[in-house]
PDB file of N, CA, C and O in Angstrom:
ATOM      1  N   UNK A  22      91.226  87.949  91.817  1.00 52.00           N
ATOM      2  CA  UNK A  22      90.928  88.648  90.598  1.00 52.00           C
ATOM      3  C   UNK A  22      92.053  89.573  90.207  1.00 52.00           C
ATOM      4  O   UNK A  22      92.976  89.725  91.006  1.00 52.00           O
ATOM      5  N   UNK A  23      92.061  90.258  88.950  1.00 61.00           N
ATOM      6  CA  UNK A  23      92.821  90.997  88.686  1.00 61.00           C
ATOM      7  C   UNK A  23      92.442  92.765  88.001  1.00 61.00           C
ATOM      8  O   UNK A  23      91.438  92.746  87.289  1.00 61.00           O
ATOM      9  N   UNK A  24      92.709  93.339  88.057  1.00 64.00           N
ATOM     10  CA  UNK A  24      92.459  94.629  87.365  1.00 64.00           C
ATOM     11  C   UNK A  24      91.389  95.549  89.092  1.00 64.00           C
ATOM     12  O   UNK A  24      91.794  95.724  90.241  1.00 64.00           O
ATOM     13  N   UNK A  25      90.207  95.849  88.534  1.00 64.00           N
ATOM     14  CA  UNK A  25      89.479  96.289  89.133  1.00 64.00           C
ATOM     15  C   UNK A  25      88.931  95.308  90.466  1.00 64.00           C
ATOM     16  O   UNK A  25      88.423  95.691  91.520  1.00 64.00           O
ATOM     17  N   UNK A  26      89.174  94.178  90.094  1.00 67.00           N
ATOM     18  CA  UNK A  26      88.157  92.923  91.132  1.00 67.00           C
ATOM     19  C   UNK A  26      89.522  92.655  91.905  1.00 67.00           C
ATOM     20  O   UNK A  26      89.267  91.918  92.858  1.00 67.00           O
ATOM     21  N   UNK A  27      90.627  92.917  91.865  1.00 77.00           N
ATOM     22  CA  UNK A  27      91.770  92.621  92.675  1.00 77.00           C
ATOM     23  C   UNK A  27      91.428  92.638  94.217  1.00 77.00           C
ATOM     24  O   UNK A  27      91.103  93.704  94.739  1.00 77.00           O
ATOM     25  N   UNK A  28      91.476  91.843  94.720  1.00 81.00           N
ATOM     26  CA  UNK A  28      91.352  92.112  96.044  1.00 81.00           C
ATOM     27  C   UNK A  28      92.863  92.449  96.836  1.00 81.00           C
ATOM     28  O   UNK A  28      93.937  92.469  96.235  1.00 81.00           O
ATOM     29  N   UNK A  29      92.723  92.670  98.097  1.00 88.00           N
ATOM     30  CA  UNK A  29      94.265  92.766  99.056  1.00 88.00           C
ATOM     31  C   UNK A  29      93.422  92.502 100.253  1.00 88.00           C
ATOM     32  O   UNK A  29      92.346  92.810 100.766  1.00 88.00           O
ATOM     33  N   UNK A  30      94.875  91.496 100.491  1.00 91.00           N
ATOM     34  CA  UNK A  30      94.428  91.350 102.253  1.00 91.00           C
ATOM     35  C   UNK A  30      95.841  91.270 103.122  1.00 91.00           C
ATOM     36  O   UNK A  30      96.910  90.914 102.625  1.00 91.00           O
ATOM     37  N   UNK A  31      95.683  91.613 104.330  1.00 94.00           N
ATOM     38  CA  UNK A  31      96.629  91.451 105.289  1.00 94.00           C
ATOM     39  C   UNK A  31      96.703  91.567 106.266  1.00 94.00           C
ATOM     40  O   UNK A  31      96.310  92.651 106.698  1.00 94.00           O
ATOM     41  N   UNK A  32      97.242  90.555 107.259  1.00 94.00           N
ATOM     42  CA  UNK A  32      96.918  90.356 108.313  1.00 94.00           C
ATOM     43  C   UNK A  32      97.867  90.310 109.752  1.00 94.00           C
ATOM     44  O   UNK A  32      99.053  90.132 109.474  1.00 94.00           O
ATOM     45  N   UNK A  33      97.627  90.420 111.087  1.00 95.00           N
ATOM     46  CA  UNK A  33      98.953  90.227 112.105  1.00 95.00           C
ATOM     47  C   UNK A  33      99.617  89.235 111.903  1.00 95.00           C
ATOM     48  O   UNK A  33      99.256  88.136 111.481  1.00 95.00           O
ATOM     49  N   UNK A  34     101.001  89.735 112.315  1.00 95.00           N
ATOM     50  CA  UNK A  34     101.779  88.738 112.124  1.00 95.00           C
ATOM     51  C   UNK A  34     101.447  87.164 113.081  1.00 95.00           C
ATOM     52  O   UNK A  34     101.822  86.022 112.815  1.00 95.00           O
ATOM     53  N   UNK A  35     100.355  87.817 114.602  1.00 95.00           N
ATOM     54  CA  UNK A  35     100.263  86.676 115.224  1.00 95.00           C
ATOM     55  C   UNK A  35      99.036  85.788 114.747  1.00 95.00           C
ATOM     56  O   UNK A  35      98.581  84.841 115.388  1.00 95.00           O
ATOM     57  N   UNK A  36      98.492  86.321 113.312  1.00 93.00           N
ATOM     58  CA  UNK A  36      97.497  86.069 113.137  1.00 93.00           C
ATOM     59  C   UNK A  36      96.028  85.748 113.654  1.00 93.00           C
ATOM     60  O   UNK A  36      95.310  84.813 113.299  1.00 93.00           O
ATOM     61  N   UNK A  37      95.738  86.812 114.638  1.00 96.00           N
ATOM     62  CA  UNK A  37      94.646  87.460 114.980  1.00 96.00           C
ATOM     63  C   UNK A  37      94.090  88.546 114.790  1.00 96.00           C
ATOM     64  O   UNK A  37      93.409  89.019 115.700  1.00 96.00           O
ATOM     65  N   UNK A  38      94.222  89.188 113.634  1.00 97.00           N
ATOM     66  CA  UNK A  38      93.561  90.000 113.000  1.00 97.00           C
ATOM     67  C   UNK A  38      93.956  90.243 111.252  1.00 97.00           C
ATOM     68  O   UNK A  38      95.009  90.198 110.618  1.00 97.00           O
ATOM     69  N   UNK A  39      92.864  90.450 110.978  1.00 96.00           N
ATOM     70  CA  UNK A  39      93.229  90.378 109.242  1.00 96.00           C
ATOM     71  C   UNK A  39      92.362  91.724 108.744  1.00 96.00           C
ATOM     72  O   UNK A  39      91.607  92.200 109.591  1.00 96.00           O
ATOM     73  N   UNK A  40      92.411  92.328 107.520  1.00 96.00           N
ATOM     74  CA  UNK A  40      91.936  93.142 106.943  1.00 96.00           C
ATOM     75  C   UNK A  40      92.236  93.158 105.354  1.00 96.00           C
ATOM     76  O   UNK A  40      93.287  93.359 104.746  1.00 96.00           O
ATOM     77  N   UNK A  41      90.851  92.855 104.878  1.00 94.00           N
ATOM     78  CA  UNK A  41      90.545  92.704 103.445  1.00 94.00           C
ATOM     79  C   UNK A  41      89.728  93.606 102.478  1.00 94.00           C
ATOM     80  O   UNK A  41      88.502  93.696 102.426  1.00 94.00           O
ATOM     81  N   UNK A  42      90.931  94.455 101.493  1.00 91.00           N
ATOM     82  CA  UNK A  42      90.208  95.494 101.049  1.00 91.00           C
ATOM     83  C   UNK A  42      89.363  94.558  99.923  1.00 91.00           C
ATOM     84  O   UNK A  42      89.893  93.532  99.497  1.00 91.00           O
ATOM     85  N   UNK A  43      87.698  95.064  99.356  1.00 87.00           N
ATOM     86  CA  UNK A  43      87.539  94.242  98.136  1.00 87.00           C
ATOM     87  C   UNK A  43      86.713  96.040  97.299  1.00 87.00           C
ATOM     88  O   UNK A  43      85.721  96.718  97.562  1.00 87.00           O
ATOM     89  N   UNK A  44      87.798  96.123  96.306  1.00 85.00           N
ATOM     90  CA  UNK A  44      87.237  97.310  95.265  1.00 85.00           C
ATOM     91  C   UNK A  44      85.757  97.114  95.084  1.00 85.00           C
ATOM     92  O   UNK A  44      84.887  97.976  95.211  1.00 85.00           O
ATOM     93  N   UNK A  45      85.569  95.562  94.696  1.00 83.00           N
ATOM     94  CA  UNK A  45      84.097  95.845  94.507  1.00 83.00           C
ATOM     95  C   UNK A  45      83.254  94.856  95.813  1.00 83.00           C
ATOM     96  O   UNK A  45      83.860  94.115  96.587  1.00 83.00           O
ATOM     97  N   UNK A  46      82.074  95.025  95.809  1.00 78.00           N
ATOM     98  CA  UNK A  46      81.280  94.458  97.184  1.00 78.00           C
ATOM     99  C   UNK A  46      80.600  92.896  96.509  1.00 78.00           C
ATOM    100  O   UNK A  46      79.487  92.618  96.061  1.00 78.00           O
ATOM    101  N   UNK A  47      81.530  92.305  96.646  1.00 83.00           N
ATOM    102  CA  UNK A  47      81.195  90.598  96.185  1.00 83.00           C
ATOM    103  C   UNK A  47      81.850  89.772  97.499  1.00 83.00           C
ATOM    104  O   UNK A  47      82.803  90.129  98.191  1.00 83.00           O
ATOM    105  N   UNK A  48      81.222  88.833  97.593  1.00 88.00           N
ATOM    106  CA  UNK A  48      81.410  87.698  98.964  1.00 88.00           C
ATOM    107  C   UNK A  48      83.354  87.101  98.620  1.00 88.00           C
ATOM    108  O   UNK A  48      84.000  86.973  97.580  1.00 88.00           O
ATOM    109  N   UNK A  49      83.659  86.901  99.967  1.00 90.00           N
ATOM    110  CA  UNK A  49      85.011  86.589 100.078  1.00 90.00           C
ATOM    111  C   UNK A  49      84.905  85.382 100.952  1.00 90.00           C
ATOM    112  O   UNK A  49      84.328  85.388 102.039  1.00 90.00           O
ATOM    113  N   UNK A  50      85.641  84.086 100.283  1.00 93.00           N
ATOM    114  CA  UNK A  50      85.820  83.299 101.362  1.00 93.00           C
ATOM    115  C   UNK A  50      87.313  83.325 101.988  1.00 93.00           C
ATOM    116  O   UNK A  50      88.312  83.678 101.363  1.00 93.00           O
ATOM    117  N   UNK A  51      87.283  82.828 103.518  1.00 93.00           N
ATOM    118  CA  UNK A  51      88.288  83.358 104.610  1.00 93.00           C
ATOM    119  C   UNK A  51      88.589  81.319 104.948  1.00 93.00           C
ATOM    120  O   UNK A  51      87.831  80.501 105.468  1.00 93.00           O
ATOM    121  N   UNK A  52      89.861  81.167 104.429  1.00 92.00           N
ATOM    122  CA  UNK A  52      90.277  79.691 104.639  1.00 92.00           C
ATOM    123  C   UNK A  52      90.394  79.246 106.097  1.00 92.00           C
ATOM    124  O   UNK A  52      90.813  79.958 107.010  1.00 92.00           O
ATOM    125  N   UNK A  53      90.114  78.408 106.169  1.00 91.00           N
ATOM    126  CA  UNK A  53      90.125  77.541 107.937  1.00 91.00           C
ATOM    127  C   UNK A  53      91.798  77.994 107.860  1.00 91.00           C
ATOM    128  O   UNK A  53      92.688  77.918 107.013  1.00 91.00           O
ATOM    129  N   UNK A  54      91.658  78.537 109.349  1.00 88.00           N
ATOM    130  CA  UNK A  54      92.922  78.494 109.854  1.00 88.00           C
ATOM    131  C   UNK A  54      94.134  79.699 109.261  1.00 88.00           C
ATOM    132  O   UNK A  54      95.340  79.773 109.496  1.00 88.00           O
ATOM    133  N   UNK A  55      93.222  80.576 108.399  1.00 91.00           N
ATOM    134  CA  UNK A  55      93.684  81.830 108.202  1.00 91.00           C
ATOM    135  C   UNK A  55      93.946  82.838 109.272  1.00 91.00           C
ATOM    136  O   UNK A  55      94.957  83.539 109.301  1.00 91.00           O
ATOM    137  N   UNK A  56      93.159  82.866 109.988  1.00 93.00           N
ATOM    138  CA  UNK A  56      92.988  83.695 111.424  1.00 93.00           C
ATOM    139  C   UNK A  56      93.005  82.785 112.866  1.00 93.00           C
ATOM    140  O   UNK A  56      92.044  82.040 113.063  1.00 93.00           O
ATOM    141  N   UNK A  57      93.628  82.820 113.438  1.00 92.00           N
ATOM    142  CA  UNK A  57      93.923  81.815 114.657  1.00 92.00           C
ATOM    143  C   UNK A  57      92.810  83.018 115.606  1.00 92.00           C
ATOM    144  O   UNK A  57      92.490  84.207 115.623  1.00 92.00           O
ATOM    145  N   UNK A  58      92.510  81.518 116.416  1.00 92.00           N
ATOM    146  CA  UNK A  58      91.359  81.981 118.081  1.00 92.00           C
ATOM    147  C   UNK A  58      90.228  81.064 117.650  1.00 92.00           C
ATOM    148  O   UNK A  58      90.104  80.307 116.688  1.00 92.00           O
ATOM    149  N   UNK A  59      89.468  81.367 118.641  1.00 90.00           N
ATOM    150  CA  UNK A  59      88.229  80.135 118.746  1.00 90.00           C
ATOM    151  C   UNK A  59      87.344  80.721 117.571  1.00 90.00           C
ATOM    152  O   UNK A  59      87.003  79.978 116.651  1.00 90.00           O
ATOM    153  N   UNK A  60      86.838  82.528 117.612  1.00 94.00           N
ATOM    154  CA  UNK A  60      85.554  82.894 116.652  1.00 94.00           C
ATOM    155  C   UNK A  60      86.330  83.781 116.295  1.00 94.00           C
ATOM    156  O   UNK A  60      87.309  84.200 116.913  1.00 94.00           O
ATOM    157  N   UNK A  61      85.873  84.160 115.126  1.00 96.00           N
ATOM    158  CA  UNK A  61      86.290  85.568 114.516  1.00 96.00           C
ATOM    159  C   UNK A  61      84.896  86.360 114.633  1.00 96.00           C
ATOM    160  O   UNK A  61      83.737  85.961 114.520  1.00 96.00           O
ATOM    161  N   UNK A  62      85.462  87.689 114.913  1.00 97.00           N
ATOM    162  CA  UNK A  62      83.446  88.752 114.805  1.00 97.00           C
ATOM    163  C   UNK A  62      84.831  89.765 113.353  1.00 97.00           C
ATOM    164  O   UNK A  62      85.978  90.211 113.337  1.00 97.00           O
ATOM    165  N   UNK A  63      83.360  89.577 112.209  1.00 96.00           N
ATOM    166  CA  UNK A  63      83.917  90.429 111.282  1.00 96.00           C
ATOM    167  C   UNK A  63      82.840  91.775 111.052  1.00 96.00           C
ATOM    168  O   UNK A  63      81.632  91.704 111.283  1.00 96.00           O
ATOM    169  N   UNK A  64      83.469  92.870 110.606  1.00 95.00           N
ATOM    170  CA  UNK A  64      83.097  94.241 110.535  1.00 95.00           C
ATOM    171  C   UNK A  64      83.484  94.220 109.437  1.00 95.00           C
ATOM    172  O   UNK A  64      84.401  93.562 108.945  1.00 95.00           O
ATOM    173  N   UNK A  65      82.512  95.254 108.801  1.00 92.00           N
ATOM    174  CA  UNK A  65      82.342  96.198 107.527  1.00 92.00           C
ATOM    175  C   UNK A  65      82.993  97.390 108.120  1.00 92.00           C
ATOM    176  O   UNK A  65      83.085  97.547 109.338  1.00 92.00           O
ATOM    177  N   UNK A  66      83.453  98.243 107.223  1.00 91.00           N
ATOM    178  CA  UNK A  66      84.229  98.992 107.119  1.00 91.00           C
ATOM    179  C   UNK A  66      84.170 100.177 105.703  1.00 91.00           C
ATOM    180  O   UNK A  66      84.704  99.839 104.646  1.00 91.00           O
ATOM    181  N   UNK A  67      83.603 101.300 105.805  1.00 86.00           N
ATOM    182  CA  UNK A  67      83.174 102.368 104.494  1.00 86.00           C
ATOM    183  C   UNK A  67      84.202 103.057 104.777  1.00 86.00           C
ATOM    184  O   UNK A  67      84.266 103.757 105.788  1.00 86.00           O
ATOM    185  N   UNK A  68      85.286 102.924 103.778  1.00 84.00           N
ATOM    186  CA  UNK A  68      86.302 104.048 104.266  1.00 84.00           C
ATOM    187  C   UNK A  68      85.574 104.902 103.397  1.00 84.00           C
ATOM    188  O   UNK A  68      86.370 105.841 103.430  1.00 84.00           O
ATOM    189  N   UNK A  69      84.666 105.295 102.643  1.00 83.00           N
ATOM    190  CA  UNK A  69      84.462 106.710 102.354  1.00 83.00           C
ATOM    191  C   UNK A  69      83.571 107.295 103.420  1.00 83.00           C
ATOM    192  O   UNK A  69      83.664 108.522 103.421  1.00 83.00           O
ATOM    193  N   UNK A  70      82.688 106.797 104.383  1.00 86.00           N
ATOM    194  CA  UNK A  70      81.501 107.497 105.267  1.00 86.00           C
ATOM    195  C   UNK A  70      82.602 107.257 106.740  1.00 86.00           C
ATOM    196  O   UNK A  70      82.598 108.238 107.484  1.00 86.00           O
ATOM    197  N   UNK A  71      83.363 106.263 107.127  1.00 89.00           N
ATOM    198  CA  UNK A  71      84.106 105.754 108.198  1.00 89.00           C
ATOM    199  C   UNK A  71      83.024 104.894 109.299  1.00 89.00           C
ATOM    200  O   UNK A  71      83.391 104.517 110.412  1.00 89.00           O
ATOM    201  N   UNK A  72      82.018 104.737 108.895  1.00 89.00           N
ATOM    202  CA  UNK A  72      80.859 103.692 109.473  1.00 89.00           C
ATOM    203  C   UNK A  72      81.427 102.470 108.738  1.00 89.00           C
ATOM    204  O   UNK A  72      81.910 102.177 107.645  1.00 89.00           O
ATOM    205  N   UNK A  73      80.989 101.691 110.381  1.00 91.00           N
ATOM    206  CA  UNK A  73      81.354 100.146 110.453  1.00 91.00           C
ATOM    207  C   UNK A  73      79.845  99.430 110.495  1.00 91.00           C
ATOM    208  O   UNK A  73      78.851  99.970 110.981  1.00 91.00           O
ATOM    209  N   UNK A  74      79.875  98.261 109.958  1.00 91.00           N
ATOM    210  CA  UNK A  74      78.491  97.682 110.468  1.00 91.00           C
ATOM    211  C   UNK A  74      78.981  96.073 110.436  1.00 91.00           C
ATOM    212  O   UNK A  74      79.750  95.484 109.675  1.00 91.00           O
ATOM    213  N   UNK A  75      78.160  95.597 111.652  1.00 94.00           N
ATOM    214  CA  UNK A  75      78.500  93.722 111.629  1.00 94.00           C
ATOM    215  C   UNK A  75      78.837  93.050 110.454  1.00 94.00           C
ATOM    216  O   UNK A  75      77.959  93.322 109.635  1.00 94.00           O
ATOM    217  N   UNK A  76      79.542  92.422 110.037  1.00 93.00           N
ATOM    218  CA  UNK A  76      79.858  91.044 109.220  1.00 93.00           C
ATOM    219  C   UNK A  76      79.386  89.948 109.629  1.00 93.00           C
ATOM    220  O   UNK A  76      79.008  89.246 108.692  1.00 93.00           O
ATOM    221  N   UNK A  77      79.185  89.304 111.067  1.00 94.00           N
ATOM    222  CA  UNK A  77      79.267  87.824 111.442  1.00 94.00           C
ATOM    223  C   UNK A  77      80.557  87.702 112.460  1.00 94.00           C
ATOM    224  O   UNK A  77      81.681  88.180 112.614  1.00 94.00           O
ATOM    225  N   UNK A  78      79.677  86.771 113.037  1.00 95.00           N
ATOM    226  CA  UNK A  78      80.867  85.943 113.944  1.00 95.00           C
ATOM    227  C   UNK A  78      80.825  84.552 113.146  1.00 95.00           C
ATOM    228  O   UNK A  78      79.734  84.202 112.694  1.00 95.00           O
ATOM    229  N   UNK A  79      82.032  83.681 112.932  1.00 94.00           N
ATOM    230  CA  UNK A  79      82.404  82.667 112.664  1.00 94.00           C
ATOM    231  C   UNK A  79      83.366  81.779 113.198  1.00 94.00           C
ATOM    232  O   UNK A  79      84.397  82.234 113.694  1.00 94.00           O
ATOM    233  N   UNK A  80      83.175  80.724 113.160  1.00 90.00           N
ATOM    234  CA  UNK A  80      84.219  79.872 113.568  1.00 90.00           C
ATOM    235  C   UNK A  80      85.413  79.718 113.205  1.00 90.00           C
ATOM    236  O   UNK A  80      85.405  79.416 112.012  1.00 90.00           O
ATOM    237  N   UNK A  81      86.443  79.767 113.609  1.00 88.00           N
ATOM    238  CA  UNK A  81      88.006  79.664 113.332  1.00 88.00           C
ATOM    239  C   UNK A  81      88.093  78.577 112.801  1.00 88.00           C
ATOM    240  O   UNK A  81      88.918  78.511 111.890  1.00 88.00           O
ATOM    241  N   UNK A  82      87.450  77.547 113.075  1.00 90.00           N
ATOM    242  CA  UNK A  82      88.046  75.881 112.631  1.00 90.00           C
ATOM    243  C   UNK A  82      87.471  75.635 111.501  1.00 90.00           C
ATOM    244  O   UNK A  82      87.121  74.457 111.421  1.00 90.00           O
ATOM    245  N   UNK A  83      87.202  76.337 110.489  1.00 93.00           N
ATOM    246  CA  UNK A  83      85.987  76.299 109.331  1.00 93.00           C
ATOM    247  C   UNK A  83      86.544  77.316 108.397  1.00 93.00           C
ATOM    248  O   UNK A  83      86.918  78.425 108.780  1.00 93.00           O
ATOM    249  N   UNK A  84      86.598  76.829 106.912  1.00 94.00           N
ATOM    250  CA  UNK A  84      86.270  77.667 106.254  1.00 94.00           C
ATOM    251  C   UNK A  84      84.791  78.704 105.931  1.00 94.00           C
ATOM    252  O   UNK A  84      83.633  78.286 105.921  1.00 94.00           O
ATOM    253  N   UNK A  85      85.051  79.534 105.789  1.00 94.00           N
ATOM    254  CA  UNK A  85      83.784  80.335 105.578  1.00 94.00           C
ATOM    255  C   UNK A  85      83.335  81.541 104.573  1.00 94.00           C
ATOM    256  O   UNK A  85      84.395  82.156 104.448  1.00 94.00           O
ATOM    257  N   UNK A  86      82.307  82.265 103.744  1.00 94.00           N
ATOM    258  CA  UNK A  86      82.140  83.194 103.027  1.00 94.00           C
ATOM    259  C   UNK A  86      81.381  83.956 103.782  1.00 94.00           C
ATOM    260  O   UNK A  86      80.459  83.605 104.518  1.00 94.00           O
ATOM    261  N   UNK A  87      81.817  85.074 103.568  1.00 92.00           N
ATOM    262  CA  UNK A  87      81.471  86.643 104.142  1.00 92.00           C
ATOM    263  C   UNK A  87      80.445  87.475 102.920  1.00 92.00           C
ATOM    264  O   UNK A  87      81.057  87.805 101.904  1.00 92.00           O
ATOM    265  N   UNK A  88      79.705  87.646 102.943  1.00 86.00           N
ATOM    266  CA  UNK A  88      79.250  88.114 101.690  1.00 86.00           C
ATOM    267  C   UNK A  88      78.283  90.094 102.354  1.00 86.00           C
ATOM    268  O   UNK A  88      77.477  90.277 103.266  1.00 86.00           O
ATOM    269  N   UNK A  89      78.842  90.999 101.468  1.00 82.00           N
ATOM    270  CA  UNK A  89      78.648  91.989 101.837  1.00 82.00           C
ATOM    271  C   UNK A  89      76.874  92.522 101.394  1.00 82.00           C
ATOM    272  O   UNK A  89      76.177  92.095 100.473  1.00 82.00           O
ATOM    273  N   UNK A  90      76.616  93.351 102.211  1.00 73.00           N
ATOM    274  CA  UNK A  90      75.110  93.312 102.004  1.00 73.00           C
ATOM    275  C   UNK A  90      75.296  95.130 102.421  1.00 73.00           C
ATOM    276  O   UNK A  90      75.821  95.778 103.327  1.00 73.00           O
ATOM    277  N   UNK A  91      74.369  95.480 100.915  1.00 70.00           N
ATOM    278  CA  UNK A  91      74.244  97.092 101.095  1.00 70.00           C
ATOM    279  C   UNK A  91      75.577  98.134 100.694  1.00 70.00           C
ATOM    280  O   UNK A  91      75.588  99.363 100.627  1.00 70.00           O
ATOM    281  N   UNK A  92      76.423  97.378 100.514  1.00 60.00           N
ATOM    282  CA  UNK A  92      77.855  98.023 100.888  1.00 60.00           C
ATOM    283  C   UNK A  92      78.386  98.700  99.308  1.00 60.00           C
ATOM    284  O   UNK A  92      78.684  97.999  98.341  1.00 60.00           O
ATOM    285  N   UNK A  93      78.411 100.013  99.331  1.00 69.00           N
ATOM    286  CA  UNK A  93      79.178 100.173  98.430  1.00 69.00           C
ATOM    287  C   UNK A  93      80.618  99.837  97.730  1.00 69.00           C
ATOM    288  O   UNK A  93      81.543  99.625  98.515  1.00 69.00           O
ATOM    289  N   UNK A  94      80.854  99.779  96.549  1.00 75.00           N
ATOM    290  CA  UNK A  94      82.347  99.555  95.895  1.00 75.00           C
ATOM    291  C   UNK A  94      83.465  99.906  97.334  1.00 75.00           C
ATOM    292  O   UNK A  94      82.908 100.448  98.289  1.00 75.00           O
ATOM    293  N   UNK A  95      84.609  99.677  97.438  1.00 79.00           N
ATOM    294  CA  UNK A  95      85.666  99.890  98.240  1.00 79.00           C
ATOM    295  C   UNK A  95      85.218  99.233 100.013  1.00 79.00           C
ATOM    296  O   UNK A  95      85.582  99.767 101.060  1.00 79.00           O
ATOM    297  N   UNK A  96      84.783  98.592  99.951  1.00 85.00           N
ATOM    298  CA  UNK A  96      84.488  97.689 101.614  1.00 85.00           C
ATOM    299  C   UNK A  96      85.645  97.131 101.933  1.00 85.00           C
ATOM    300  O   UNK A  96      86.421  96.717 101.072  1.00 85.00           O
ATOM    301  N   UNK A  97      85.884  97.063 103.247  1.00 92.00           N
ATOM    302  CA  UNK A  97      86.814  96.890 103.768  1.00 92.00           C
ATOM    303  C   UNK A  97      86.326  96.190 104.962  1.00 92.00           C
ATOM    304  O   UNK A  97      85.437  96.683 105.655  1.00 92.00           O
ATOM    305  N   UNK A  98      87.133  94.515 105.360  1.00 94.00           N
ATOM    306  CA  UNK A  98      86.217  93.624 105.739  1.00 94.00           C
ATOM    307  C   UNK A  98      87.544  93.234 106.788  1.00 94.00           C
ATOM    308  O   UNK A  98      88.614  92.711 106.477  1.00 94.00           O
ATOM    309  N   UNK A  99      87.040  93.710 108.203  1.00 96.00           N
ATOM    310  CA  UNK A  99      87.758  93.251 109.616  1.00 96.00           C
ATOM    311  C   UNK A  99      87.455  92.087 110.049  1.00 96.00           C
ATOM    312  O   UNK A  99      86.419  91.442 109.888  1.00 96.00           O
ATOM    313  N   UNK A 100      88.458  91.822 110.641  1.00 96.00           N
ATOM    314  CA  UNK A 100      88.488  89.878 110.866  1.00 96.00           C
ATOM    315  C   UNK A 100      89.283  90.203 112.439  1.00 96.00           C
ATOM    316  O   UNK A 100      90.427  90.620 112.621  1.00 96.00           O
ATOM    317  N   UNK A 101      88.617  89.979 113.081  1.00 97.00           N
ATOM    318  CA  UNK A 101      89.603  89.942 114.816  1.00 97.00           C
ATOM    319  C   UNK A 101      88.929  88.366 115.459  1.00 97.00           C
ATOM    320  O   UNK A 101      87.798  87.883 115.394  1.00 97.00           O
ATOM    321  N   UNK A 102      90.201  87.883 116.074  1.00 96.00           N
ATOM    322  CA  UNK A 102      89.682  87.000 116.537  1.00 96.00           C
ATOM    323  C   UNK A 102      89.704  86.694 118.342  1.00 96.00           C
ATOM    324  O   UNK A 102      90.746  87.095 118.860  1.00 96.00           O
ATOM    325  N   UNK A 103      88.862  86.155 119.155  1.00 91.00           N
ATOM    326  CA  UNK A 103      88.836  86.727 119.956  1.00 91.00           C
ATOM    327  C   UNK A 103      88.934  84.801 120.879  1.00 91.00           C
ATOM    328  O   UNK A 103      88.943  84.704 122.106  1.00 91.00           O
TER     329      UNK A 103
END
């Protein structure tokens, strides 16, 4: 998106960990093979309160959508893969 819905993401260079700011709280899909390792466990992230809460674990070999639940504007969506 662009303007307000812009998202940013970025991730290790060894690509096992990623972090995706989204201004507003709408579902993000994460492309197969974006994040290397067997599962990813993803976290929510309130940088205004600094409380984290589960995202999901998912499979690495799969594309997949993350979709935020409860989360105010500015979520910030951790991707580690393990």
């Amino acid at each position: 998106g662009e303007g307000a819905s812009h998202r940013r993401a970025s991730r290790s260079h060894d690509r096992h960990r990623a972090v995706i700011y989204l201004p507003r709280a709408l579902p993000v899909t994460i492309a197969k093979g974006a994040i290397r390792g067997r599962h990813i466990i993803g976290r929510w992230f309130d940088p205004v309160t600094g409380d984290s809460t589960p995202a999901g674990d998912f499979p690495a070999n799969a594309e997949f959508t993350v979709t935020p639940s409860g989360l105010r504007p500015d979520a910030v969506l951790i991707l580690t893969a393990t």
